[in-house]
Amino acid sequence: MALAHERVFGQRAAPSALPSSSGYKAYIETYGCQMNFADSELVAGILQTTGYGFTQYPQEADLILINTCAIREHAEEKIWQRLKYFQSLKRLRPHLIVGVLGCMAERLKKKLLEEAAVVDLVAGPDSYRHLPQLIRQVEGGTKAIHVLLSREETYADIAPLRLSPYRVSAYISIMRGCNNMCSFCIVPFTRGRERSRAWHTIVQEVQALAEAGYREITLLGQNVDSYNDGGIRFAQLLAKVAEAAPQVWIRFATSHPKDMGDEVLETIATYPNLTPYIHLPVQAGSDTVLQRMNRGYTADWYLQRVEAIRRYLPEAVISTDIIVGFCGETERDFELTLELMRAAQFDFVYQFMYSERPGTLAARRYTDDVPAQVKQERLERVIELAQSLSLQANQRQIGTQQWVLVEKPSRRNPNDMAGRSFAGRAVVVRNAAPSAQPGDILRVQITDATPATLIGYATGHS
Ligand code: SAH
Ligand code: SF4
Ligand code: F3S
């Protein structure tokens, strides 16, 4: 299923062959969430200052960095496979340096060096400033590792090198880490304590992106509602960002149901460039499961937040994350998840099977006792319901006119362009190519809908 906010899994991230002063070329591959993608752009910015150029092809790289995710076991399995492939490249290019970055690097630390001979360098999410030194150390003949987490690092002074081939959308991490300790989650261990980036540096970056022609900016944090820079909270940051770039559509993720207050919703309703797209992960519909997950809210509380969103932002698109098969989840618990999905009328659902992560509260305290086959069956039931809710939500858009930001040519038909509506729905604009370019904002008449996509034709230009 295509997703409202496609997650960046396995993105081959590299600007097309930027020249280097040293002649050395780096290749960066990114897995996991949008924050990892944003981090890869910081890493590219850091490498560029040391004279590296970039390539899109690992076969011709002198340095391969793989920015990893540890959220589920499956995410890590993929990385081990890629490391095997990099090993085969190293046989042909013995001087090749291979580094593992990100959450799996932070989780496994020197185990990565011990268990995969191909790995020369390991750097955690707060260690990227040290990459030039670490690379020099490897060039000097020893393996290098830096996995200290920081209470302060926000990379506020580092200019990211934007990796998207289209200068339309950009991510900005406004905070790092997470203090929440949801019992299933590895993120607090891999990304450390929560810290907010200074608001004025965010506003400056937004202005610079607007001047460079970007049309859409997504502000990122594991829990944006707890943003706090010396008393500037998320609602105030949103207002400042909205005012700094009135022509740019501003999105954000992730909101946390226990912290998302009315002030944020009111602010979104006030500024015409703040988009009414809210990603509000619920995880489960049963209060006992939510309590075991340590999420800090009940199903009722969650539904009241959804009601508040619909009240302030009638056009809102609401998406969520759901975990099936968490420790002790009964059939009745699971049915409550389906009930909550129906009550909330989600536009999009991202669903996952529970995957136990070593060292988390759940791994220590509870038993991963739902059989794999039951997890699979519950996942399929969530997908089926999610598809029908998405289809209903999208069908309600037929006959409306919407502003659509054009992102790229459609994969299916080169005459069509793919983009996203203001509220965040994927839209295919028929026969818009070649006159429409990435970055154009079109008025689109919606004529058709699938669960994942709206389909329409352009009636005008902004
Ligand atoms: N900070 C965000 C989400 C971070 S991880 C939040 O609070 O919601 C993204 C999603 O991965 C989570 O929302 C959850 O649904 C899923 N996830 C996290 N840990 C998981 C695990 N151990 N097994 C399965 N899914 C998991
Ligand atoms: Fe993980 Fe919970 Fe933090 Fe999200 S809020 S990153 S799920 S601990
Ligand atoms: Fe993101 Fe995966 Fe780390 S979801 S924060 S890259 S564990």
Coordinates of C-alpha atoms and ligand atoms in Angstrom, one line a residue:
M1 CA 0.0 0.0 0.0
A2 CA 1.3 3.5 -0.8
L3 CA 1.3 5.6 2.3
A4 CA 0.2 9.1 3.2
H5 CA 3.7 9.9 4.3
E6 CA 5.9 7.3 2.6
R7 CA 8.5 6.2 5.1
V8 CA 12.0 6.2 3.8
F9 CA 12.9 2.6 3.8
G10 CA 16.0 1.7 1.9
Q11 CA 16.4 5.0 0.1
R12 CA 19.6 5.1 -2.0
A13 CA 20.4 8.6 -0.8
A14 CA 23.1 10.4 -2.8
P15 CA 23.1 13.6 -4.8
S16 CA 23.9 12.7 -8.4
A17 CA 27.6 12.7 -8.6
L18 CA 28.7 15.8 -6.8
P19 CA 32.3 16.5 -7.7
S20 CA 34.9 16.1 -4.9
S21 CA 38.1 18.0 -4.2
S22 CA 39.9 14.9 -3.0
G23 CA 38.6 12.6 -5.8
Y24 CA 37.1 10.3 -3.2
K25 CA 33.5 9.3 -3.5
A26 CA 31.0 8.5 -0.8
Y27 CA 27.8 6.5 -1.1
I28 CA 25.1 6.8 1.6
E29 CA 22.2 4.4 2.0
T30 CA 19.4 5.2 4.5
Y31 CA 16.9 3.0 6.3
G32 CA 14.3 3.7 8.9
C33 CA 12.3 6.9 9.6
Q34 CA 12.4 10.4 8.3
M35 CA 14.7 11.4 11.1
N36 CA 17.3 9.1 9.7
F37 CA 16.9 10.5 6.3
A38 CA 17.4 14.0 7.7
D39 CA 20.5 12.7 9.5
S40 CA 22.0 11.3 6.3
E41 CA 21.8 14.8 4.9
L42 CA 23.7 16.1 7.9
V43 CA 26.3 13.4 7.4
A44 CA 26.5 14.3 3.7
G45 CA 27.1 17.9 4.7
I46 CA 29.9 16.9 7.1
L47 CA 31.5 14.7 4.5
Q48 CA 31.4 17.4 1.8
T49 CA 33.4 19.8 4.0
T50 CA 36.1 17.1 4.2
G51 CA 36.4 17.0 0.4
Y52 CA 34.3 13.9 -0.4
G53 CA 32.2 13.8 -3.5
F54 CA 29.1 11.5 -3.8
T55 CA 28.0 8.7 -6.0
Q56 CA 24.7 6.9 -6.4
Y57 CA 26.5 3.6 -7.1
P58 CA 28.0 1.7 -4.3
Q59 CA 30.2 -0.1 -6.8
E60 CA 32.3 3.0 -7.5
A61 CA 32.4 4.3 -3.9
D62 CA 35.5 4.7 -1.8
L63 CA 33.4 5.1 1.4
I64 CA 30.0 3.4 2.0
L65 CA 27.9 4.6 4.9
I66 CA 24.8 2.7 5.8
N67 CA 22.4 4.7 8.1
T68 CA 20.5 2.0 10.0
C69 CA 17.2 1.4 11.9
A70 CA 16.7 -0.9 14.9
I71 CA 13.0 -0.5 15.4
R72 CA 12.1 -4.1 14.5
E73 CA 14.2 -7.2 14.1
H74 CA 13.3 -7.3 10.4
A75 CA 14.8 -3.8 9.9
E76 CA 18.2 -5.1 11.3
E77 CA 18.1 -8.3 9.2
K78 CA 18.0 -6.2 6.0
I79 CA 21.1 -4.4 7.2
W80 CA 23.1 -7.6 7.7
Q81 CA 22.2 -8.6 4.1
R82 CA 23.4 -5.3 2.8
L83 CA 26.7 -5.7 4.7
K84 CA 27.2 -9.0 3.0
Y85 CA 26.8 -7.3 -0.4
F86 CA 29.3 -4.6 0.7
Q87 CA 31.7 -7.3 1.6
S88 CA 31.6 -8.6 -2.0
L89 CA 32.4 -5.0 -3.2
K90 CA 35.3 -4.8 -0.8
R91 CA 36.9 -7.9 -2.3
L92 CA 37.1 -5.9 -5.6
R93 CA 38.1 -2.6 -4.0
P94 CA 40.2 -3.4 -0.9
H95 CA 40.6 0.3 0.0
L96 CA 36.8 0.6 0.4
I97 CA 35.8 1.9 3.8
V98 CA 32.4 0.6 5.2
G99 CA 30.7 2.5 8.0
V100 CA 27.5 1.7 10.0
L101 CA 25.6 4.7 11.3
G102 CA 22.3 5.2 13.1
C103 CA 20.2 3.3 15.5
M104 CA 21.5 -0.2 14.9
A105 CA 25.1 1.1 15.3
E106 CA 24.0 2.6 18.6
R107 CA 22.3 -0.6 19.8
L108 CA 25.0 -3.1 18.8
K109 CA 28.1 -0.9 19.3
K110 CA 31.3 -2.9 18.9
K111 CA 29.4 -6.1 18.3
L112 CA 29.0 -4.8 14.8
L113 CA 32.8 -4.7 14.4
E114 CA 33.2 -8.1 15.9
E115 CA 30.4 -9.8 13.9
A116 CA 30.9 -8.3 10.5
A117 CA 34.5 -8.1 9.3
V118 CA 33.5 -5.8 6.5
V119 CA 32.6 -3.0 9.0
D120 CA 35.4 -0.5 9.5
L121 CA 33.6 2.2 11.3
V122 CA 30.6 2.5 13.7
A123 CA 29.0 5.8 14.6
G124 CA 25.8 6.4 16.6
P125 CA 23.2 9.2 16.0
D126 CA 25.1 11.7 18.2
S127 CA 28.5 11.0 16.8
Y128 CA 28.4 12.4 13.3
R129 CA 30.5 15.4 14.0
H130 CA 33.3 13.0 14.7
L131 CA 33.1 11.2 11.3
P132 CA 36.0 13.0 9.7
Q133 CA 38.3 11.8 12.5
L134 CA 36.9 8.3 12.5
I135 CA 37.5 8.0 8.8
R136 CA 41.0 9.2 9.2
Q137 CA 41.5 6.6 11.9
V138 CA 40.3 3.9 9.5
E139 CA 42.6 5.2 6.8
G140 CA 45.4 4.9 9.3
G141 CA 44.7 1.2 9.6
T142 CA 42.5 0.8 12.7
K143 CA 38.8 0.3 13.1
A144 CA 36.9 3.2 14.5
I145 CA 33.9 3.5 16.8
H146 CA 32.0 6.4 18.5
V147 CA 28.7 5.7 20.1
L148 CA 28.4 8.1 23.0
L149 CA 25.0 9.7 23.3
S150 CA 24.8 13.4 24.1
R151 CA 22.4 15.5 26.1
E152 CA 23.1 18.6 24.0
E153 CA 23.9 17.6 20.4
T154 CA 21.3 19.0 17.9
Y155 CA 23.6 19.7 14.9
A156 CA 22.1 23.1 14.8
D157 CA 25.2 24.7 13.2
I158 CA 25.7 22.0 10.5
A159 CA 24.4 22.7 7.0
P160 CA 22.8 19.6 5.6
L161 CA 23.4 18.6 2.0
R162 CA 20.0 18.0 0.6
L163 CA 19.8 14.6 -1.0
S164 CA 16.4 14.7 -2.8
P165 CA 16.8 15.0 -6.5
Y166 CA 13.9 17.5 -6.6
R167 CA 14.3 20.7 -4.6
V168 CA 10.7 20.6 -3.5
S169 CA 10.4 19.0 0.0
A170 CA 12.8 19.1 2.9
Y171 CA 13.0 17.7 6.4
I172 CA 14.3 19.5 9.5
S173 CA 14.8 17.7 12.8
I174 CA 13.6 20.1 15.5
M175 CA 14.5 17.8 18.3
R176 CA 16.4 14.6 19.0
G177 CA 16.0 11.7 21.3
C178 CA 12.9 10.7 23.3
N179 CA 12.1 10.6 27.0
N180 CA 8.9 8.5 26.8
M181 CA 10.0 5.0 27.4
C182 CA 7.1 3.2 25.7
S183 CA 7.8 -0.3 26.8
F184 CA 8.1 -1.8 23.3
C185 CA 10.4 0.8 21.9
I186 CA 14.2 0.9 21.3
V187 CA 14.4 4.5 20.3
P188 CA 15.1 6.0 23.7
F189 CA 18.1 3.6 23.9
T190 CA 19.4 4.4 20.4
R191 CA 18.7 8.1 20.3
G192 CA 19.1 9.1 23.9
R193 CA 17.5 11.9 25.9
E194 CA 15.2 14.3 24.4
R195 CA 16.6 17.7 23.5
S196 CA 15.2 20.6 21.4
R197 CA 17.1 22.5 18.8
A198 CA 17.3 26.3 19.3
W199 CA 14.2 27.8 17.7
H200 CA 16.0 30.6 15.9
T201 CA 18.3 28.2 14.0
I202 CA 15.2 26.3 12.8
V203 CA 13.6 29.5 11.6
Q204 CA 16.8 30.5 9.8
E205 CA 16.9 27.1 8.0
V206 CA 13.3 27.4 7.0
Q207 CA 13.9 30.9 5.5
A208 CA 17.0 29.6 3.7
L209 CA 15.0 26.7 2.2
A210 CA 12.1 29.0 1.2
E211 CA 14.6 31.3 -0.6
A212 CA 16.1 28.2 -2.3
G213 CA 12.6 27.5 -3.7
Y214 CA 11.5 24.7 -1.5
R215 CA 7.7 24.4 -1.3
E216 CA 7.2 22.0 1.6
I217 CA 9.0 21.5 4.9
T218 CA 8.4 18.8 7.5
L219 CA 9.5 19.4 11.0
L220 CA 10.6 16.2 12.7
G221 CA 10.7 14.9 16.3
Q222 CA 9.7 11.7 18.0
N223 CA 7.3 13.7 20.0
V224 CA 7.0 17.2 18.6
D225 CA 4.5 18.2 21.3
S226 CA 7.2 18.2 23.9
Y227 CA 9.4 20.6 22.0
N228 CA 10.7 23.3 24.4
D229 CA 13.4 25.7 23.7
G230 CA 13.6 28.0 26.8
G231 CA 9.8 28.3 27.0
I232 CA 9.2 28.4 23.2
R233 CA 6.8 25.4 22.9
F234 CA 5.7 23.6 19.7
A235 CA 2.7 25.8 19.0
Q236 CA 4.9 28.9 19.2
L237 CA 7.6 27.3 17.0
L238 CA 4.9 26.5 14.4
A239 CA 3.7 30.1 14.4
K240 CA 7.2 31.4 13.9
V241 CA 8.0 29.0 11.1
A242 CA 4.7 29.7 9.4
E243 CA 5.4 33.4 9.5
A244 CA 9.0 33.0 8.3
A245 CA 8.0 31.2 5.1
P246 CA 4.3 32.0 4.3
Q247 CA 4.6 30.4 0.8
V248 CA 5.9 27.1 2.1
W249 CA 3.6 24.3 3.2
I250 CA 4.6 23.3 6.7
R251 CA 4.1 19.7 7.9
F252 CA 5.3 18.0 11.1
A253 CA 5.6 14.5 12.7
T254 CA 5.2 12.8 15.2
S255 CA 2.4 14.0 17.5
H256 CA 1.9 12.2 20.7
P257 CA -1.7 11.7 21.9
K258 CA -0.8 12.3 25.6
D259 CA 0.8 15.6 24.8
M260 CA -1.0 17.1 21.8
G261 CA -2.8 20.1 23.1
D262 CA -5.5 22.3 21.7
E263 CA -3.0 25.2 21.3
V264 CA -1.2 23.4 18.5
L265 CA -4.5 22.7 16.7
E266 CA -5.6 26.3 17.1
T267 CA -2.3 27.5 15.7
I268 CA -2.6 25.2 12.6
A269 CA -6.1 26.6 12.1
T270 CA -4.8 30.1 12.2
Y271 CA -2.0 30.0 9.6
P272 CA -2.9 29.1 6.0
N273 CA 0.4 27.4 5.3
L274 CA 0.3 25.0 8.3
T275 CA -1.1 21.8 6.9
P276 CA -3.8 19.9 8.7
Y277 CA -2.1 16.5 8.5
I278 CA -1.7 14.9 11.9
H279 CA 0.2 11.6 12.4
L280 CA -1.1 10.5 15.8
P281 CA 0.1 6.9 16.6
V282 CA -2.4 5.1 18.8
Q283 CA -0.6 1.7 18.9
A284 CA -3.6 -0.2 20.4
G285 CA -7.3 0.1 21.3
S286 CA -7.3 -1.7 24.6
D287 CA -6.6 0.2 27.8
T288 CA -4.8 -2.7 29.4
V289 CA -2.5 -3.1 26.4
L290 CA -2.0 0.7 26.3
Q291 CA -1.0 0.6 29.9
R292 CA 1.4 -2.2 29.4
M293 CA 2.9 -0.3 26.5
N294 CA 3.3 2.7 28.9
R295 CA 1.7 5.1 26.4
G296 CA 0.2 7.4 29.0
Y297 CA -3.4 7.6 27.6
T298 CA -6.6 5.5 27.3
A299 CA -8.6 4.7 24.2
D300 CA -11.2 7.3 25.3
W301 CA -8.6 10.0 25.8
Y302 CA -7.2 9.2 22.3
L303 CA -10.7 9.5 20.7
Q304 CA -11.2 12.8 22.4
R305 CA -8.0 14.1 20.8
V306 CA -9.3 12.9 17.4
E307 CA -12.5 14.8 18.1
A308 CA -10.5 17.9 19.0
I309 CA -8.6 17.6 15.7
R310 CA -11.8 17.3 13.7
R311 CA -13.3 20.3 15.6
Y312 CA -10.4 22.7 14.9
L313 CA -9.5 21.3 11.5
P314 CA -12.5 19.8 9.7
E315 CA -10.3 19.1 6.6
A316 CA -7.7 17.2 8.7
V317 CA -6.1 14.0 7.5
I318 CA -5.3 11.7 10.4
S319 CA -3.0 8.8 10.2
T320 CA -1.8 6.4 12.9
D321 CA 0.6 3.6 13.8
I322 CA -0.7 0.3 15.2
I323 CA 1.2 -2.6 16.7
V324 CA -0.5 -6.0 16.7
G325 CA 0.4 -8.9 18.9
F326 CA 2.0 -7.0 21.8
C327 CA 2.7 -9.1 24.9
G328 CA -0.5 -10.5 26.4
E329 CA -2.8 -9.1 23.6
T330 CA -6.0 -11.2 23.7
E331 CA -8.5 -11.5 20.9
R332 CA -10.8 -9.1 22.8
D333 CA -8.0 -6.6 23.2
F334 CA -7.3 -6.8 19.5
E335 CA -11.0 -6.3 18.6
L336 CA -10.9 -3.1 20.6
T337 CA -8.1 -1.9 18.3
L338 CA -10.4 -2.5 15.3
E339 CA -13.2 -0.7 17.1
L340 CA -11.0 2.3 17.8
M341 CA -10.0 2.3 14.1
R342 CA -13.6 2.5 13.1
A343 CA -14.4 5.2 15.7
A344 CA -11.4 7.3 14.7
Q345 CA -12.1 6.9 10.9
F346 CA -8.4 7.0 10.1
D347 CA -7.3 8.2 6.7
F348 CA -4.2 6.1 6.8
V349 CA -2.8 3.4 9.1
Y350 CA 0.8 2.1 9.3
Q351 CA 0.6 -1.4 10.9
F352 CA 3.4 -3.5 12.5
M353 CA 3.7 -6.9 14.1
Y354 CA 5.2 -6.6 17.6
S355 CA 8.9 -7.4 17.5
E356 CA 10.7 -7.8 20.8
R357 CA 13.7 -5.5 21.2
P358 CA 16.4 -6.6 23.6
G359 CA 16.8 -4.3 26.7
T360 CA 13.4 -2.6 26.4
L361 CA 11.0 -2.6 29.3
A362 CA 8.7 -5.0 27.5
A363 CA 11.5 -7.5 26.9
R364 CA 12.5 -7.4 30.5
R365 CA 9.0 -7.4 32.0
Y366 CA 6.6 -9.3 29.7
T367 CA 6.5 -12.4 27.6
D368 CA 6.3 -12.1 23.8
D369 CA 3.5 -14.7 23.9
V370 CA 1.3 -14.0 20.9
P371 CA 2.2 -16.7 18.3
A372 CA 3.7 -15.4 15.0
Q373 CA 0.7 -16.8 13.1
V374 CA -1.8 -15.0 15.2
K375 CA 0.2 -11.7 14.8
Q376 CA 0.1 -12.3 11.0
E377 CA -3.6 -12.9 11.0
R378 CA -4.3 -9.8 13.2
L379 CA -2.0 -7.7 10.9
E380 CA -4.1 -8.8 7.9
R381 CA -7.3 -7.9 9.6
V382 CA -5.9 -4.4 10.4
I383 CA -4.8 -4.0 6.8
E384 CA -8.2 -5.0 5.5
L385 CA -10.1 -2.5 7.7
A386 CA -7.5 0.2 7.1
Q387 CA -7.9 -0.2 3.3
S388 CA -11.7 0.2 3.5
L389 CA -11.4 3.2 5.8
S390 CA -8.8 4.8 3.5
L391 CA -11.0 4.1 0.5
Q392 CA -14.0 5.7 2.2
A393 CA -12.0 8.7 3.2
N394 CA -10.6 9.2 -0.3
Q395 CA -14.0 8.6 -2.0
R396 CA -15.4 11.5 0.1
Q397 CA -12.9 13.7 -1.8
I398 CA -14.3 13.0 -5.2
G399 CA -15.9 16.1 -6.7
T400 CA -13.8 18.5 -4.6
Q401 CA -11.1 20.8 -5.8
Q402 CA -7.8 20.6 -4.0
W403 CA -4.4 22.3 -4.1
V404 CA -1.8 19.8 -5.0
L405 CA 2.0 20.2 -4.7
V406 CA 3.6 18.4 -7.7
E407 CA 6.5 16.1 -6.5
K408 CA 7.6 14.0 -9.4
P409 CA 6.5 12.2 -12.6
S410 CA 4.1 9.4 -11.8
R411 CA 5.7 5.9 -11.7
R412 CA 2.8 4.3 -13.7
N413 CA 2.3 6.8 -16.5
P414 CA 4.9 9.4 -17.6
N415 CA 2.1 11.7 -18.7
D416 CA 0.8 12.0 -15.2
M417 CA 2.4 13.8 -12.2
A418 CA 2.4 12.6 -8.6
G419 CA 2.0 14.9 -5.7
R420 CA 0.3 15.6 -2.4
S421 CA -2.7 17.6 -1.4
F422 CA -2.4 20.3 1.2
A423 CA -3.8 17.9 3.8
G424 CA -1.3 15.2 2.8
R425 CA -3.2 12.8 0.5
A426 CA -1.3 11.3 -2.4
V427 CA -2.7 12.6 -5.7
V428 CA -2.1 11.6 -9.3
V429 CA -2.7 14.5 -11.7
R430 CA -3.6 13.1 -15.1
N431 CA -1.9 14.4 -18.2
A432 CA -0.2 17.2 -16.2
A433 CA 3.2 16.4 -17.8
P434 CA 5.1 18.0 -19.4
S435 CA 3.7 21.5 -18.5
A436 CA 3.7 20.8 -14.7
Q437 CA 7.1 20.6 -13.0
P438 CA 8.0 19.3 -9.5
G439 CA 7.4 22.2 -7.1
D440 CA 4.3 23.6 -9.0
I441 CA 1.1 23.9 -7.0
L442 CA -1.9 23.0 -9.1
R443 CA -5.7 23.3 -8.5
V444 CA -6.9 19.8 -9.1
Q445 CA -10.5 18.5 -9.6
I446 CA -10.7 15.1 -8.0
T447 CA -12.5 12.6 -10.1
D448 CA -11.6 9.2 -8.7
A449 CA -10.0 7.5 -5.7
T450 CA -8.3 4.3 -4.6
P451 CA -7.4 3.5 -1.0
A452 CA -3.9 5.0 -1.5
T453 CA -4.4 7.8 -4.1
L454 CA -6.7 10.5 -5.3
I455 CA -6.9 10.9 -9.1
G456 CA -7.8 14.1 -10.9
Y457 CA -7.0 16.7 -13.5
A458 CA -5.6 20.2 -13.2
T459 CA -7.9 23.2 -13.6
G460 CA -5.4 25.9 -12.6
H461 CA -2.1 27.0 -11.2
S462 CA -1.4 28.9 -8.0
Ligands
SAH1 N1 7.8 8.5 18.2 C1 6.8 7.9 17.4 C2 7.1 6.6 16.7 C3 8.5 6.1 16.6 S1 8.7 4.5 16.0 C4 5.7 7.6 18.4 O1 5.7 7.8 19.6 O2 4.7 7.1 17.9 C5 7.5 4.3 14.7 C6 6.5 3.2 15.0 O3 7.1 1.9 15.0 C7 5.8 3.3 16.3 O4 4.8 4.2 16.4 C8 5.3 1.9 16.5 O5 4.0 1.7 16.0 C9 6.3 1.0 15.8 N2 7.2 0.3 16.7 C10 8.0 0.8 17.6 N3 8.7 -0.3 18.3 C11 8.1 -1.4 17.7 C12 8.4 -2.8 18.0 N4 9.2 -3.2 19.0 N5 7.7 -3.7 17.3 C13 6.8 -3.3 16.4 N6 6.6 -2.0 16.0 C14 7.2 -1.1 16.7
SF4_2 FE1 9.4 5.2 21.0 FE2 7.4 6.0 22.5 FE3 9.4 7.6 22.1 FE4 7.8 7.1 20.1 S1 7.2 8.2 22.0 S2 10.0 7.1 20.0 S3 7.2 5.0 20.5 S4 9.5 5.7 23.2
F3S3 FE1 14.1 5.9 13.3 FE2 14.5 3.3 13.3 FE3 16.0 4.9 14.8 S1 12.5 4.3 13.2 S2 14.7 6.6 15.3 S3 15.8 4.9 12.5 S4 15.2 2.9 15.3

